[in-house]
PDB file of C-alpha atoms in Angstrom:
ATOM      1  CA  UNK A 444     -71.372  -9.268 -51.516  1.00  0.00           C
ATOM      2  CA  UNK A 445     -69.100  -9.849 -54.708  1.00  0.00           C
ATOM      3  CA  UNK A 446     -66.358  -7.933 -53.206  1.00  0.00           C
ATOM      4  CA  UNK A 447     -66.109 -10.233 -49.917  1.00  0.00           C
ATOM      5  CA  UNK A 448     -66.287 -13.185 -51.886  1.00  0.00           C
ATOM      6  CA  UNK A 449     -62.806 -11.669 -53.834  1.00  0.00           C
ATOM      7  CA  UNK A 450     -61.348 -11.435 -50.314  1.00  0.00           C
ATOM      8  CA  UNK A 451     -61.639 -14.618 -49.087  1.00  0.00           C
ATOM      9  CA  UNK A 452     -60.407 -16.125 -52.805  1.00  0.00           C
ATOM     10  CA  UNK A 453     -57.426 -14.212 -52.416  1.00  0.00           C
ATOM     11  CA  UNK A 454     -56.803 -15.222 -48.929  1.00  0.00           C
ATOM     12  CA  UNK A 455     -57.340 -18.857 -49.943  1.00  0.00           C
ATOM     13  CA  UNK A 456     -54.466 -18.644 -52.471  1.00  0.00           C
ATOM     14  CA  UNK A 457     -51.972 -16.492 -50.393  1.00  0.00           C
ATOM     15  CA  UNK A 458     -52.285 -19.474 -47.969  1.00  0.00           C
ATOM     16  CA  UNK A 459     -51.747 -22.320 -50.455  1.00  0.00           C
ATOM     17  CA  UNK A 460     -48.937 -20.238 -52.180  1.00  0.00           C
ATOM     18  CA  UNK A 461     -47.135 -20.254 -48.492  1.00  0.00           C
ATOM     19  CA  UNK A 462     -47.549 -23.802 -47.863  1.00  0.00           C
ATOM     20  CA  UNK A 463     -46.003 -24.733 -50.996  1.00  0.00           C
ATOM     21  CA  UNK A 464     -42.412 -23.324 -50.607  1.00  0.00           C
ATOM     22  CA  UNK A 465     -39.710 -25.636 -49.374  1.00  0.00           C
ATOM     23  CA  UNK A 466     -38.709 -25.163 -45.715  1.00  0.00           C
ATOM     24  CA  UNK A 467     -34.785 -23.924 -45.585  1.00  0.00           C
ATOM     25  CA  UNK A 468     -32.466 -26.249 -43.514  1.00  0.00           C
ATOM     26  CA  UNK A 469     -31.326 -24.841 -40.387  1.00  0.00           C
ATOM     27  CA  UNK A 470     -27.623 -24.582 -40.407  1.00  0.00           C
ATOM     28  CA  UNK A 471     -25.242 -27.635 -38.954  1.00  0.00           C
ATOM     29  CA  UNK A 472     -24.066 -26.923 -35.462  1.00  0.00           C
ATOM     30  CA  UNK A 473     -20.606 -28.822 -36.448  1.00  0.00           C
ATOM     31  CA  UNK A 474     -19.837 -26.699 -39.604  1.00  0.00           C
ATOM     32  CA  UNK A 475     -17.499 -24.633 -37.840  1.00  0.00           C
ATOM     33  CA  UNK A 476     -15.395 -26.919 -35.896  1.00  0.00           C
ATOM     34  CA  UNK A 477     -12.458 -28.586 -38.007  1.00  0.00           C
ATOM     35  CA  UNK A 478     -12.048 -32.483 -38.863  1.00  0.00           C
ATOM     36  CA  UNK A 479      -8.928 -34.114 -37.699  1.00  0.00           C
ATOM     37  CA  UNK A 480      -7.780 -33.918 -41.046  1.00  0.00           C
ATOM     38  CA  UNK A 481      -8.371 -30.257 -41.334  1.00  0.00           C
ATOM     39  CA  UNK A 482      -6.647 -29.527 -38.126  1.00  0.00           C
ATOM     40  CA  UNK A 483      -2.832 -27.547 -38.620  1.00  0.00           C
ATOM     41  CA  UNK A 484      -0.069 -29.209 -37.051  1.00  0.00           C
ATOM     42  CA  UNK A 485       1.527 -27.019 -33.892  1.00  0.00           C
ATOM     43  CA  UNK A 486       4.436 -24.513 -35.071  1.00  0.00           C
ATOM     44  CA  UNK A 487       7.851 -24.779 -34.529  1.00  0.00           C
ATOM     45  CA  UNK A 488       8.557 -22.897 -31.315  1.00  0.00           C
ATOM     46  CA  UNK A 489      10.191 -19.886 -31.725  1.00  0.00           C
ATOM     47  CA  UNK A 490      13.117 -18.450 -29.160  1.00  0.00           C
ATOM     48  CA  UNK A 491      12.047 -15.704 -27.211  1.00  0.00           C
ATOM     49  CA  UNK A 492      15.645 -14.008 -26.661  1.00  0.00           C
ATOM     50  CA  UNK A 493      19.438 -15.103 -27.801  1.00  0.00           C
ATOM     51  CA  UNK A 494      22.428 -14.529 -26.479  1.00  0.00           C
ATOM     52  CA  UNK A 495      24.736 -12.406 -28.709  1.00  0.00           C
ATOM     53  CA  UNK A 496      27.569 -14.425 -29.849  1.00  0.00           C
ATOM     54  CA  UNK A 497      30.951 -13.646 -30.912  1.00  0.00           C
ATOM     55  CA  UNK A 498      32.487 -14.574 -34.258  1.00  0.00           C
ATOM     56  CA  UNK A 499      31.297 -17.409 -36.220  1.00  0.00           C
ATOM     57  CA  UNK A 500      33.654 -20.618 -36.967  1.00  0.00           C
ATOM     58  CA  UNK A 501      33.913 -23.746 -39.255  1.00  0.00           C
ATOM     59  CA  UNK A 502      33.439 -27.450 -38.094  1.00  0.00           C
ATOM     60  CA  UNK A 503      36.500 -29.635 -37.869  1.00  0.00           C
ATOM     61  CA  UNK A 504      36.446 -32.145 -40.342  1.00  0.00           C
ATOM     62  CA  UNK A 505      38.562 -35.024 -38.485  1.00  0.00           C
ATOM     63  CA  UNK A 506      38.018 -36.926 -35.197  1.00  0.00           C
ATOM     64  CA  UNK A 507      40.520 -36.981 -32.580  1.00  0.00           C
ATOM     65  CA  UNK A 508      39.628 -40.715 -30.876  1.00  0.00           C
ATOM     66  CA  UNK A 509      42.702 -42.712 -30.471  1.00  0.00           C
ATOM     67  CA  UNK A 510      40.641 -45.359 -31.985  1.00  0.00           C
ATOM     68  CA  UNK A 511      39.655 -43.122 -34.869  1.00  0.00           C
ATOM     69  CA  UNK A 512      36.264 -43.612 -34.699  1.00  0.00           C
ATOM     70  CA  UNK A 513      34.105 -41.249 -36.899  1.00  0.00           C
ATOM     71  CA  UNK A 514      31.108 -39.337 -35.754  1.00  0.00           C
ATOM     72  CA  UNK A 515      27.903 -39.329 -37.660  1.00  0.00           C
ATOM     73  CA  UNK A 516      27.627 -35.412 -38.434  1.00  0.00           C
ATOM     74  CA  UNK A 517      29.647 -32.482 -37.590  1.00  0.00           C
ATOM     75  CA  UNK A 518      28.559 -29.257 -35.760  1.00  0.00           C
ATOM     76  CA  UNK A 519      28.466 -25.666 -36.378  1.00  0.00           C
ATOM     77  CA  UNK A 520      30.315 -23.883 -33.281  1.00  0.00           C
ATOM     78  CA  UNK A 521      30.573 -20.370 -31.888  1.00  0.00           C
ATOM     79  CA  UNK A 522      32.263 -19.260 -29.123  1.00  0.00           C
ATOM     80  CA  UNK A 523      30.245 -18.301 -25.866  1.00  0.00           C
ATOM     81  CA  UNK A 524      28.055 -15.472 -25.320  1.00  0.00           C
ATOM     82  CA  UNK A 525      29.865 -12.094 -24.564  1.00  0.00           C
ATOM     83  CA  UNK A 526      26.954 -10.527 -22.584  1.00  0.00           C
ATOM     84  CA  UNK A 527      24.692 -11.526 -20.183  1.00  0.00           C
ATOM     85  CA  UNK A 528      20.842 -12.211 -20.868  1.00  0.00           C
ATOM     86  CA  UNK A 529      18.646 -14.281 -18.957  1.00  0.00           C
ATOM     87  CA  UNK A 530      18.007 -18.195 -20.469  1.00  0.00           C
ATOM     88  CA  UNK A 531      14.599 -18.377 -22.250  1.00  0.00           C
ATOM     89  CA  UNK A 532      13.510 -21.573 -20.533  1.00  0.00           C
ATOM     90  CA  UNK A 533      10.266 -23.208 -19.627  1.00  0.00           C
ATOM     91  CA  UNK A 534       9.164 -23.091 -15.881  1.00  0.00           C
ATOM     92  CA  UNK A 535      10.557 -25.670 -13.795  1.00  0.00           C
ATOM     93  CA  UNK A 536      10.709 -26.080  -9.985  1.00  0.00           C
ATOM     94  CA  UNK A 537      14.429 -25.703  -8.402  1.00  0.00           C
ATOM     95  CA  UNK A 538      16.269 -28.818  -7.960  1.00  0.00           C
ATOM     96  CA  UNK A 539      19.771 -30.012  -7.171  1.00  0.00           C
ATOM     97  CA  UNK A 540      22.619 -31.531  -8.983  1.00  0.00           C
ATOM     98  CA  UNK A 541      26.288 -30.717  -8.448  1.00  0.00           C
ATOM     99  CA  UNK A 542      28.090 -29.775 -11.878  1.00  0.00           C
ATOM    100  CA  UNK A 543      31.402 -28.237 -13.040  1.00  0.00           C
ATOM    101  CA  UNK A 544      31.217 -25.128 -15.134  1.00  0.00           C
ATOM    102  CA  UNK A 545      33.688 -22.297 -16.803  1.00  0.00           C
ATOM    103  CA  UNK A 546      32.358 -18.887 -16.951  1.00  0.00           C
ATOM    104  CA  UNK A 547      32.864 -17.691 -20.280  1.00  0.00           C
ATOM    105  CA  UNK A 548      31.482 -14.160 -20.676  1.00  0.00           C
ATOM    106  CA  UNK A 549      33.191 -10.817 -21.549  1.00  0.00           C
ATOM    107  CA  UNK A 550      33.146  -8.490 -19.191  1.00  0.00           C
ATOM    108  CA  UNK A 551      32.473 -11.319 -16.283  1.00  0.00           C
ATOM    109  CA  UNK A 552      29.088 -12.826 -15.137  1.00  0.00           C
ATOM    110  CA  UNK A 553      26.791 -11.179 -12.616  1.00  0.00           C
ATOM    111  CA  UNK A 554      26.041 -13.392  -9.511  1.00  0.00           C
ATOM    112  CA  UNK A 555      22.764 -12.256  -8.289  1.00  0.00           C
ATOM    113  CA  UNK A 556      20.857 -13.026  -4.773  1.00  0.00           C
ATOM    114  CA  UNK A 557      18.119 -15.027  -6.793  1.00  0.00           C
ATOM    115  CA  UNK A 558      17.341 -16.640  -9.869  1.00  0.00           C
ATOM    116  CA  UNK A 559      15.936 -13.656 -11.244  1.00  0.00           C
ATOM    117  CA  UNK A 560      17.520 -10.632 -14.014  1.00  0.00           C
ATOM    118  CA  UNK A 561      16.231  -8.088 -11.632  1.00  0.00           C
ATOM    119  CA  UNK A 562      17.729  -9.427  -8.653  1.00  0.00           C
ATOM    120  CA  UNK A 563      20.370  -7.577  -6.483  1.00  0.00           C
ATOM    121  CA  UNK A 564      23.860  -8.073  -8.005  1.00  0.00           C
ATOM    122  CA  UNK A 565      26.233  -9.745  -5.541  1.00  0.00           C
ATOM    123  CA  UNK A 566      29.592  -9.339  -7.677  1.00  0.00           C
ATOM    124  CA  UNK A 567      30.641 -10.250 -10.878  1.00  0.00           C
ATOM    125  CA  UNK A 568      32.630 -13.550 -11.798  1.00  0.00           C
ATOM    126  CA  UNK A 569      35.503 -13.071 -13.881  1.00  0.00           C
ATOM    127  CA  UNK A 570      35.468 -14.411 -17.689  1.00  0.00           C
ATOM    128  CA  UNK A 571      37.477 -18.093 -17.384  1.00  0.00           C
ATOM    129  CA  UNK A 572      36.139 -18.602 -13.563  1.00  0.00           C
ATOM    130  CA  UNK A 573      35.931 -22.308 -12.711  1.00  0.00           C
ATOM    131  CA  UNK A 574      32.814 -22.789 -10.668  1.00  0.00           C
ATOM    132  CA  UNK A 575      30.812 -25.261  -9.019  1.00  0.00           C
ATOM    133  CA  UNK A 576      26.722 -25.405  -9.817  1.00  0.00           C
ATOM    134  CA  UNK A 577      24.999 -27.120  -6.826  1.00  0.00           C
ATOM    135  CA  UNK A 578      20.891 -25.947  -7.856  1.00  0.00           C
ATOM    136  CA  UNK A 579      19.258 -25.048 -10.694  1.00  0.00           C
ATOM    137  CA  UNK A 580      15.739 -22.857 -11.635  1.00  0.00           C
ATOM    138  CA  UNK A 581      14.287 -21.930 -14.667  1.00  0.00           C
ATOM    139  CA  UNK A 582      17.810 -21.301 -16.832  1.00  0.00           C
ATOM    140  CA  UNK A 583      19.813 -20.218 -13.668  1.00  0.00           C
ATOM    141  CA  UNK A 584      22.531 -21.919 -11.823  1.00  0.00           C
ATOM    142  CA  UNK A 585      23.184 -21.617  -7.657  1.00  0.00           C
ATOM    143  CA  UNK A 586      27.036 -21.189  -6.824  1.00  0.00           C
ATOM    144  CA  UNK A 587      29.336 -19.748  -4.635  1.00  0.00           C
ATOM    145  CA  UNK A 588      32.270 -17.560  -5.561  1.00  0.00           C
ATOM    146  CA  UNK A 589      34.833 -15.427  -3.434  1.00  0.00           C
ATOM    147  CA  UNK A 590      32.735 -16.194  -0.209  1.00  0.00           C
ATOM    148  CA  UNK A 591      29.363 -15.015  -1.777  1.00  0.00           C
ATOM    149  CA  UNK A 592      26.542 -17.662  -2.636  1.00  0.00           C
ATOM    150  CA  UNK A 593      23.934 -16.506  -5.471  1.00  0.00           C
ATOM    151  CA  UNK A 594      22.558 -17.283  -9.042  1.00  0.00           C
ATOM    152  CA  UNK A 595      23.916 -17.073 -12.513  1.00  0.00           C
ATOM    153  CA  UNK A 596      22.457 -17.364 -16.315  1.00  0.00           C
ATOM    154  CA  UNK A 597      23.400 -20.755 -17.174  1.00  0.00           C
ATOM    155  CA  UNK A 598      23.521 -19.279 -21.005  1.00  0.00           C
ATOM    156  CA  UNK A 599      27.102 -18.017 -20.072  1.00  0.00           C
ATOM    157  CA  UNK A 600      28.644 -21.120 -18.521  1.00  0.00           C
ATOM    158  CA  UNK A 601      30.670 -24.048 -20.527  1.00  0.00           C
ATOM    159  CA  UNK A 602      30.002 -27.298 -18.459  1.00  0.00           C
ATOM    160  CA  UNK A 603      32.293 -29.935 -17.806  1.00  0.00           C
ATOM    161  CA  UNK A 604      32.134 -32.890 -20.340  1.00  0.00           C
ATOM    162  CA  UNK A 605      32.829 -36.774 -20.107  1.00  0.00           C
ATOM    163  CA  UNK A 606      35.333 -38.420 -22.352  1.00  0.00           C
ATOM    164  CA  UNK A 607      33.477 -41.221 -24.614  1.00  0.00           C
ATOM    165  CA  UNK A 608      36.205 -42.365 -26.804  1.00  0.00           C
ATOM    166  CA  UNK A 609      37.821 -46.109 -26.839  1.00  0.00           C
ATOM    167  CA  UNK A 610      41.219 -46.384 -26.478  1.00  0.00           C
ATOM    168  CA  UNK A 611      40.992 -42.207 -25.038  1.00  0.00           C
ATOM    169  CA  UNK A 612      41.336 -38.878 -26.621  1.00  0.00           C
ATOM    170  CA  UNK A 613      44.207 -36.893 -27.906  1.00  0.00           C
ATOM    171  CA  UNK A 614      45.087 -33.586 -26.063  1.00  0.00           C
ATOM    172  CA  UNK A 615      46.859 -31.230 -28.614  1.00  0.00           C
ATOM    173  CA  UNK A 616      48.714 -28.258 -28.221  1.00  0.00           C
ATOM    174  CA  UNK A 617      46.084 -26.317 -30.209  1.00  0.00           C
ATOM    175  CA  UNK A 618      42.220 -26.837 -31.971  1.00  0.00           C
ATOM    176  CA  UNK A 619      43.167 -29.003 -34.988  1.00  0.00           C
ATOM    177  CA  UNK A 620      44.850 -32.559 -36.332  1.00  0.00           C
ATOM    178  CA  UNK A 621      48.055 -30.560 -37.291  1.00  0.00           C
ATOM    179  CA  UNK A 622      49.174 -29.457 -33.622  1.00  0.00           C
ATOM    180  CA  UNK A 623      51.213 -31.623 -31.661  1.00  0.00           C
ATOM    181  CA  UNK A 624      49.753 -34.516 -29.493  1.00  0.00           C
ATOM    182  CA  UNK A 625      50.728 -33.293 -25.678  1.00  0.00           C
ATOM    183  CA  UNK A 626      49.331 -36.708 -23.921  1.00  0.00           C
ATOM    184  CA  UNK A 627      46.118 -39.384 -24.466  1.00  0.00           C
ATOM    185  CA  UNK A 628      43.238 -38.613 -21.789  1.00  0.00           C
ATOM    186  CA  UNK A 629      41.618 -41.666 -20.473  1.00  0.00           C
ATOM    187  CA  UNK A 630      38.176 -43.165 -21.578  1.00  0.00           C
ATOM    188  CA  UNK A 631      35.520 -41.887 -19.028  1.00  0.00           C
ATOM    189  CA  UNK A 632      37.493 -38.831 -17.578  1.00  0.00           C
ATOM    190  CA  UNK A 633      35.733 -35.884 -16.941  1.00  0.00           C
ATOM    191  CA  UNK A 634      37.158 -32.768 -18.158  1.00  0.00           C
ATOM    192  CA  UNK A 635      36.657 -29.184 -17.825  1.00  0.00           C
ATOM    193  CA  UNK A 636      35.463 -27.184 -21.117  1.00  0.00           C
ATOM    194  CA  UNK A 637      37.485 -24.120 -20.886  1.00  0.00           C
ATOM    195  CA  UNK A 638      36.648 -22.725 -24.202  1.00  0.00           C
ATOM    196  CA  UNK A 639      35.052 -24.074 -27.597  1.00  0.00           C
ATOM    197  CA  UNK A 640      36.257 -23.022 -30.838  1.00  0.00           C
ATOM    198  CA  UNK A 641      36.114 -24.565 -34.317  1.00  0.00           C
ATOM    199  CA  UNK A 642      34.663 -28.128 -33.001  1.00  0.00           C
ATOM    200  CA  UNK A 643      37.407 -28.339 -30.540  1.00  0.00           C
ATOM    201  CA  UNK A 644      37.254 -27.863 -26.681  1.00  0.00           C
ATOM    202  CA  UNK A 645      40.237 -25.976 -24.708  1.00  0.00           C
ATOM    203  CA  UNK A 646      40.758 -28.141 -21.420  1.00  0.00           C
ATOM    204  CA  UNK A 647      43.516 -29.111 -19.094  1.00  0.00           C
ATOM    205  CA  UNK A 648      44.386 -32.359 -17.514  1.00  0.00           C
ATOM    206  CA  UNK A 649      47.192 -33.715 -15.685  1.00  0.00           C
ATOM    207  CA  UNK A 650      49.164 -30.340 -15.703  1.00  0.00           C
ATOM    208  CA  UNK A 651      48.849 -29.973 -19.299  1.00  0.00           C
ATOM    209  CA  UNK A 652      46.507 -27.673 -21.100  1.00  0.00           C
ATOM    210  CA  UNK A 653      44.917 -28.014 -24.792  1.00  0.00           C
ATOM    211  CA  UNK A 654      42.809 -29.068 -27.214  1.00  0.00           C
ATOM    212  CA  UNK A 655      40.366 -32.222 -27.614  1.00  0.00           C
ATOM    213  CA  UNK A 656      37.849 -32.842 -30.418  1.00  0.00           C
ATOM    214  CA  UNK A 657      34.230 -32.021 -29.169  1.00  0.00           C
ATOM    215  CA  UNK A 658      33.037 -34.863 -30.919  1.00  0.00           C
ATOM    216  CA  UNK A 659      34.236 -37.263 -28.025  1.00  0.00           C
ATOM    217  CA  UNK A 660      33.150 -35.028 -24.841  1.00  0.00           C
ATOM    218  CA  UNK A 661      29.709 -35.818 -23.799  1.00  0.00           C
ATOM    219  CA  UNK A 662      27.472 -33.428 -21.665  1.00  0.00           C
ATOM    220  CA  UNK A 663      24.231 -34.293 -20.161  1.00  0.00           C
ATOM    221  CA  UNK A 664      21.330 -32.191 -20.848  1.00  0.00           C
ATOM    222  CA  UNK A 665      17.577 -32.524 -19.695  1.00  0.00           C
ATOM    223  CA  UNK A 666      14.917 -31.599 -22.454  1.00  0.00           C
ATOM    224  CA  UNK A 667      12.157 -29.419 -21.279  1.00  0.00           C
ATOM    225  CA  UNK A 668       9.397 -28.771 -24.021  1.00  0.00           C
ATOM    226  CA  UNK A 669       5.892 -29.582 -22.944  1.00  0.00           C
ATOM    227  CA  UNK A 670       4.902 -30.736 -26.647  1.00  0.00           C
ATOM    228  CA  UNK A 671       8.384 -32.705 -26.983  1.00  0.00           C
ATOM    229  CA  UNK A 672      11.550 -31.536 -28.693  1.00  0.00           C
ATOM    230  CA  UNK A 673      12.305 -31.870 -32.572  1.00  0.00           C
ATOM    231  CA  UNK A 674      15.689 -33.708 -32.987  1.00  0.00           C
ATOM    232  CA  UNK A 675      16.976 -32.356 -36.746  1.00  0.00           C
ATOM    233  CA  UNK A 676      19.472 -33.320 -39.257  1.00  0.00           C
ATOM    234  CA  UNK A 677      20.919 -30.122 -39.628  1.00  0.00           C
ATOM    235  CA  UNK A 678      21.496 -26.882 -37.316  1.00  0.00           C
ATOM    236  CA  UNK A 679      18.053 -25.021 -38.648  1.00  0.00           C
ATOM    237  CA  UNK A 680      14.388 -24.867 -37.969  1.00  0.00           C
ATOM    238  CA  UNK A 681      13.850 -26.041 -41.594  1.00  0.00           C
ATOM    239  CA  UNK A 682      15.684 -29.076 -41.568  1.00  0.00           C
ATOM    240  CA  UNK A 683      14.387 -32.963 -41.697  1.00  0.00           C
ATOM    241  CA  UNK A 684      12.951 -33.906 -38.087  1.00  0.00           C
ATOM    242  CA  UNK A 685      14.871 -37.284 -37.200  1.00  0.00           C
ATOM    243  CA  UNK A 686      12.100 -37.833 -34.244  1.00  0.00           C
ATOM    244  CA  UNK A 687      10.573 -36.128 -31.120  1.00  0.00           C
ATOM    245  CA  UNK A 688      12.158 -36.482 -27.994  1.00  0.00           C
ATOM    246  CA  UNK A 689       9.493 -36.285 -25.079  1.00  0.00           C
ATOM    247  CA  UNK A 690       9.660 -33.941 -22.210  1.00  0.00           C
ATOM    248  CA  UNK A 691      11.674 -34.331 -19.197  1.00  0.00           C
ATOM    249  CA  UNK A 692      14.156 -37.119 -21.209  1.00  0.00           C
ATOM    250  CA  UNK A 693      17.750 -36.966 -20.269  1.00  0.00           C
ATOM    251  CA  UNK A 694      20.172 -37.133 -23.048  1.00  0.00           C
ATOM    252  CA  UNK A 695      23.608 -36.580 -24.250  1.00  0.00           C
ATOM    253  CA  UNK A 696      24.775 -33.524 -26.253  1.00  0.00           C
ATOM    254  CA  UNK A 697      28.165 -33.842 -27.622  1.00  0.00           C
ATOM    255  CA  UNK A 698      30.244 -30.683 -26.156  1.00  0.00           C
ATOM    256  CA  UNK A 699      28.061 -27.625 -24.859  1.00  0.00           C
ATOM    257  CA  UNK A 700      25.734 -25.621 -27.073  1.00  0.00           C
ATOM    258  CA  UNK A 701      26.950 -24.084 -30.671  1.00  0.00           C
ATOM    259  CA  UNK A 702      25.030 -20.898 -31.631  1.00  0.00           C
ATOM    260  CA  UNK A 703      21.097 -21.649 -30.958  1.00  0.00           C
ATOM    261  CA  UNK A 704      21.723 -25.438 -31.378  1.00  0.00           C
ATOM    262  CA  UNK A 705      23.208 -28.523 -29.804  1.00  0.00           C
ATOM    263  CA  UNK A 706      24.657 -31.709 -30.908  1.00  0.00           C
ATOM    264  CA  UNK A 707      22.471 -34.412 -29.544  1.00  0.00           C
ATOM    265  CA  UNK A 708      22.275 -38.143 -29.340  1.00  0.00           C
ATOM    266  CA  UNK A 709      19.037 -39.968 -28.785  1.00  0.00           C
ATOM    267  CA  UNK A 710      17.914 -43.410 -29.111  1.00  0.00           C
ATOM    268  CA  UNK A 711      21.297 -44.128 -31.195  1.00  0.00           C
ATOM    269  CA  UNK A 712      20.627 -41.400 -33.778  1.00  0.00           C
ATOM    270  CA  UNK A 713      22.392 -37.815 -33.816  1.00  0.00           C
ATOM    271  CA  UNK A 714      20.911 -34.655 -34.641  1.00  0.00           C
ATOM    272  CA  UNK A 715      20.440 -31.080 -33.561  1.00  0.00           C
ATOM    273  CA  UNK A 716      18.055 -29.485 -30.497  1.00  0.00           C
ATOM    274  CA  UNK A 717      17.315 -26.306 -30.017  1.00  0.00           C
ATOM    275  CA  UNK A 718      19.370 -25.137 -26.841  1.00  0.00           C
ATOM    276  CA  UNK A 719      16.339 -22.917 -25.753  1.00  0.00           C
ATOM    277  CA  UNK A 720      14.458 -26.041 -24.856  1.00  0.00           C
ATOM    278  CA  UNK A 721      17.174 -28.223 -22.825  1.00  0.00           C
ATOM    279  CA  UNK A 722      18.911 -27.222 -19.715  1.00  0.00           C
ATOM    280  CA  UNK A 723      22.532 -28.253 -18.557  1.00  0.00           C
ATOM    281  CA  UNK A 724      21.228 -29.412 -15.394  1.00  0.00           C
TER     282      UNK A 724
END
């Protein structure tokens, strides 16, 4: 009888002890979701591929406009690429726009049957050849050469530009202010870009071939960057960001691309954009 009372007493004690323990709270279901202040910014996009380029060159320090107007900043300049690689551009639908361009590719540039590096090669367009681009698709340009119509990688083209210089732009016998002035090209004239060197562009006008300052030759481009494209103070991804240019924006570059960057103007601000996210179309 006494042992039964002992068991009952022990069970009651155990029940009282369990009820006295504090119940642990359940985990917070939102604890794994970062707040807006904790969210990390999207990193700067990295280029998937880069064309090989020739020797580096230094920027020209003096403008060549007849009005002697001064640019806000100076670009780095490198000659066009020497080997063919497809442009690394976001996927975009094909569209048409006629643009003059000059081939800059040592050994020539492959004309392919389709806008694809694996497509059949139709022929090789010589370095320095002048072509007209009529359609664009994902970094490729459609053109006709020697009776054949196909596609070429736009990375290896220097596009025609328009003179923007009050009073016109001096055409000189060489790439520098120390060279003889041949003539003045009127403001608004569209000229071919045959070569770029030390912030100067080789071109031809009115039967004369010479050099003009890149600062006053404008080439239109379109931004293709889904999150917008950073306009930076210098041609460096660590440089200060001036603003973000929305996707699809049409803006003006001064000359063609220089290495991995292009000097561009947007909303009155001058800076540098990554060439991988612009198209000369």
